[in-house]
XYZ file of C-alpha atoms in Angstrom:
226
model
C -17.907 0.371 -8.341
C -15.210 -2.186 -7.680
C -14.673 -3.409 -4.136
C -11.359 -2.060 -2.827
C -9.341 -4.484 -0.664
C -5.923 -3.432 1.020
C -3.743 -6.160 1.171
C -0.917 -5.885 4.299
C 1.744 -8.590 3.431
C 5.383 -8.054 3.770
C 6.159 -10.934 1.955
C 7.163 -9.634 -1.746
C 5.882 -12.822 -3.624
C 2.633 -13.357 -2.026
C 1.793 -9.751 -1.744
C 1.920 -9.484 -5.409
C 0.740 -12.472 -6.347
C -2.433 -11.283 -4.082
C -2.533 -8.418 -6.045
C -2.706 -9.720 -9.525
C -5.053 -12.432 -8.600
C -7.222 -10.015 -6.796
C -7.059 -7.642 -9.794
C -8.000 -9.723 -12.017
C -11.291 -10.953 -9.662
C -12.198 -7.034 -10.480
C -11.361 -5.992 -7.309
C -9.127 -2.711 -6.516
C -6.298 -3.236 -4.386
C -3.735 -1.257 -2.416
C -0.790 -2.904 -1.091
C 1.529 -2.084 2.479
C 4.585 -3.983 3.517
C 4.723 -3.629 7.027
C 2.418 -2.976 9.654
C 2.778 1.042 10.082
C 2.099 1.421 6.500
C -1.040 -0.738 6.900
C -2.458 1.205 9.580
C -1.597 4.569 8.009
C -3.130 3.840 5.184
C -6.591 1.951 6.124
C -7.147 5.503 7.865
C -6.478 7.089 5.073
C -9.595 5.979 3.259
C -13.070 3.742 3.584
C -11.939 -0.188 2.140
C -14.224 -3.007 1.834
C -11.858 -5.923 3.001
C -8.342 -5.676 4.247
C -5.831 -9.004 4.088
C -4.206 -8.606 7.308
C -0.681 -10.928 7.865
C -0.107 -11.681 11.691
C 3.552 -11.846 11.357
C 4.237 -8.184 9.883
C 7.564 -6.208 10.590
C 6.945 -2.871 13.005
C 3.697 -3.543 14.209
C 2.140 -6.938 13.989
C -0.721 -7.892 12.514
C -2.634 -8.593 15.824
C -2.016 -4.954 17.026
C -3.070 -3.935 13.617
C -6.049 -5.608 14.250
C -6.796 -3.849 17.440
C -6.575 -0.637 16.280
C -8.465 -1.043 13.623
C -10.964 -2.139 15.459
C -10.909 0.495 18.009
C -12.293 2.728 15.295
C -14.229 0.708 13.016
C -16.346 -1.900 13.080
C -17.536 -2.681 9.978
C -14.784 -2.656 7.647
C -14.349 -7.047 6.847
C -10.976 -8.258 7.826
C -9.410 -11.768 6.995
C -6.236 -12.477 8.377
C -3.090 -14.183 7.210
C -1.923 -16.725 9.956
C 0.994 -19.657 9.935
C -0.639 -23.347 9.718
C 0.006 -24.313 13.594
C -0.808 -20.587 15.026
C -4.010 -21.171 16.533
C -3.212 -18.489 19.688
C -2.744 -16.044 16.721
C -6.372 -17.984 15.209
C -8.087 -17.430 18.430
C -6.829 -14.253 19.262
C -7.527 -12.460 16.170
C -10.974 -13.706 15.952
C -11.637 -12.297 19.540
C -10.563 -9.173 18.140
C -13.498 -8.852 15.813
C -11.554 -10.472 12.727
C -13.947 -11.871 10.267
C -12.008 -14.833 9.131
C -8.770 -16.137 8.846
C -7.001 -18.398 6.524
C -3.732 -20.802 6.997
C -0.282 -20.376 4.634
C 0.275 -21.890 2.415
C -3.379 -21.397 0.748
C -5.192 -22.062 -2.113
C -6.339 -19.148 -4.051
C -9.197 -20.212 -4.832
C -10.476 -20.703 -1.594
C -9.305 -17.118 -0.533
C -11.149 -15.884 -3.250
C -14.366 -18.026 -1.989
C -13.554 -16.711 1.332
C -13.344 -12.987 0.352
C -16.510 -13.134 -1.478
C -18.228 -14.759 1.202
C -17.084 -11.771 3.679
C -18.364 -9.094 0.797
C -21.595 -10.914 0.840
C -21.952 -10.498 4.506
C -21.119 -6.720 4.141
C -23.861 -4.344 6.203
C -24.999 -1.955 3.541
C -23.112 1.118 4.390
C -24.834 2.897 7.251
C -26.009 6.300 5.847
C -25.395 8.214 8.674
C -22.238 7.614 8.774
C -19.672 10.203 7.102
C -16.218 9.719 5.889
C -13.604 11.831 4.380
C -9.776 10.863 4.528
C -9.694 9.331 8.393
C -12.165 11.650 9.449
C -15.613 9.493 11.106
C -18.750 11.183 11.785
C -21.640 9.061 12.789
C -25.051 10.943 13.080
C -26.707 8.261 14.595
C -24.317 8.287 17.805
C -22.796 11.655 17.381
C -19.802 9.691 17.827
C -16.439 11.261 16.333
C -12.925 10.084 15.079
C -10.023 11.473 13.646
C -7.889 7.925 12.876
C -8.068 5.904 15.662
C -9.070 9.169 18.675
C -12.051 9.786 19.680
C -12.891 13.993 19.010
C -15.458 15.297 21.559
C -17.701 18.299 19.935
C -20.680 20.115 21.222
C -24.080 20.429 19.202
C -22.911 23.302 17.341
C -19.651 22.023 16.319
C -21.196 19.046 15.199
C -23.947 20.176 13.259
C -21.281 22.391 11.788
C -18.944 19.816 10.957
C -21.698 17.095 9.611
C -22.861 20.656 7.307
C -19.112 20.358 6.307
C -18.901 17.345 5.620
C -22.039 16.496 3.455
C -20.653 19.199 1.313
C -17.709 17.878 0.558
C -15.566 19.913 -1.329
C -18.291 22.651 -1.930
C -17.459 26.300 -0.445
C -19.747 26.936 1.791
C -20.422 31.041 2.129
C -21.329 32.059 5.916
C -24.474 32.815 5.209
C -24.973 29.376 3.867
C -23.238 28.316 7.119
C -25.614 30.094 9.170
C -28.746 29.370 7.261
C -27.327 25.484 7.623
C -26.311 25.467 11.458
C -28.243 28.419 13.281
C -31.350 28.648 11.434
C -33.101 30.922 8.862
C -34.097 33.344 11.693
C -30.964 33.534 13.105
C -30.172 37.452 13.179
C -27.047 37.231 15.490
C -23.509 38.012 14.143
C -22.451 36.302 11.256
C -18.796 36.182 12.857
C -20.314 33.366 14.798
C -19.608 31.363 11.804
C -15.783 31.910 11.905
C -15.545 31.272 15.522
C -17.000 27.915 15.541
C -15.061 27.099 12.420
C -11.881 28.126 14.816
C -13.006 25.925 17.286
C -13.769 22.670 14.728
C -10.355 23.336 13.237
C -8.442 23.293 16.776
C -10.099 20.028 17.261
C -10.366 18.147 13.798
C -7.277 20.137 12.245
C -4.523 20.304 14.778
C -2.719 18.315 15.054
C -3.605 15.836 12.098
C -2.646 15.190 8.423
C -3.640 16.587 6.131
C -5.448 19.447 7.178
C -9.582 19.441 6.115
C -11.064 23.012 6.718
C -9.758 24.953 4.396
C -10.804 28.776 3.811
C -11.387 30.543 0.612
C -10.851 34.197 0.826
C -13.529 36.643 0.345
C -16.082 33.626 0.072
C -16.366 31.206 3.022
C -15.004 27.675 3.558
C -14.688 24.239 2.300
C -13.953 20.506 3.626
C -12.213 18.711 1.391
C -9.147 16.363 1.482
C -6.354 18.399 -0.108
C -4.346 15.260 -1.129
């Protein structure tokens, strides 16, 4: 599978110069032109290494930074900075950048730099479960929608880490309450659409796109409708 890097550079040139160059390394890339667009769509999906300009239009690319960070850990990130910005240098790298690099660059040693990040890459924790910005680590029972913290109790979290390692599978109640409550469970099954009430009011409202999604006369299904 090719590495997937999302490159946030308002400059036209460089941006898709970045691109073709990175493209033809074999990686995947996805580009944004201003720091809203950055942030909206890192959370929109899991990316190996993000390209992060400081000096971005909206929201720079220190705030960027910091709310990507806020949320995630793991993902490498290699910022953009100006030759004589070493506040921006310092800064950055207190905010849990990876590496930065100075304009104007060689590509080469970008490209030495990236792969040197990749190698350094945690192999992807297990227990942790992603589908469009939606975090679930089973380790911590930590949750995230984006960049908020989403606090569930055991039920709705057993429910929703059911959900999500079914990904795009219907899920009939029984299956639910087999799953969640138990084999020997003999309560009523309604349970099932109560507690999916509750995940929705606390995963689903509010948020885009919506994740739970019900099909009639069978059950229900996460999946990212997009």
């Amino acid at each position: 599978m090719k590495p997937v890097i999302l490159v946030i550079e308002d400059e036209e040139k460089i941006a898709r110069v970045l691109e073709l160059e990175l493209q033809f390394e074999g990686y995947e890339v996805v580009k944004a032109a201003d720091g809203f667009e950055g942030l909206e769509k890192f959370r929109s999906r899991a990316w190996d290494l993000v390209l992060l300009d400081v000096m971005l239009p909206g929201m720079n690319g220190v705030d960027v930074l910091r709310r990507i960070r806020s949320g995630d850990e793991d993902t490498k990130v290699i910022m953009l900075t100006a030759k004589d910005a070493l506040d921006d240098k310092v800064t950055t790298l207190d905010l849990g950048a990876n590496d930065y690099i100075t304009k104007p660059f060689q590509m080469e040693e970008l490209l030495a730099r990236i792969r040197a990040a990749l190698r350094l890459t945690r192999p992807k924790d297990e227990a942790v479960l992603r589908v469009a910005d939606l975090k679930v680590d089973e380790g911590t029972h930590e949750v995230f929608r984006g960049d908020e913290p989403i606090s569930l109790t055991a039920t709705e979290f057993n429910l929703l880490v059911t959900f999500m390692k079914n990904e795009r599978h219907v899920l009939e109640r029984q299956q639910l309450l087999d799953l969640v409550w138990g084999y020997d469970y003999y309560g009523d099954s309604n349970i099932v659409d109560v507690y999916v009430r509750y995940l929705r009011n606390k995963i689903d409202k509010g948020y885009d796109p919506t994740l739970i999604h019900t099909v009639r006369g069978v059950g229900y299904v996460l999946k990212d409708p997009r």
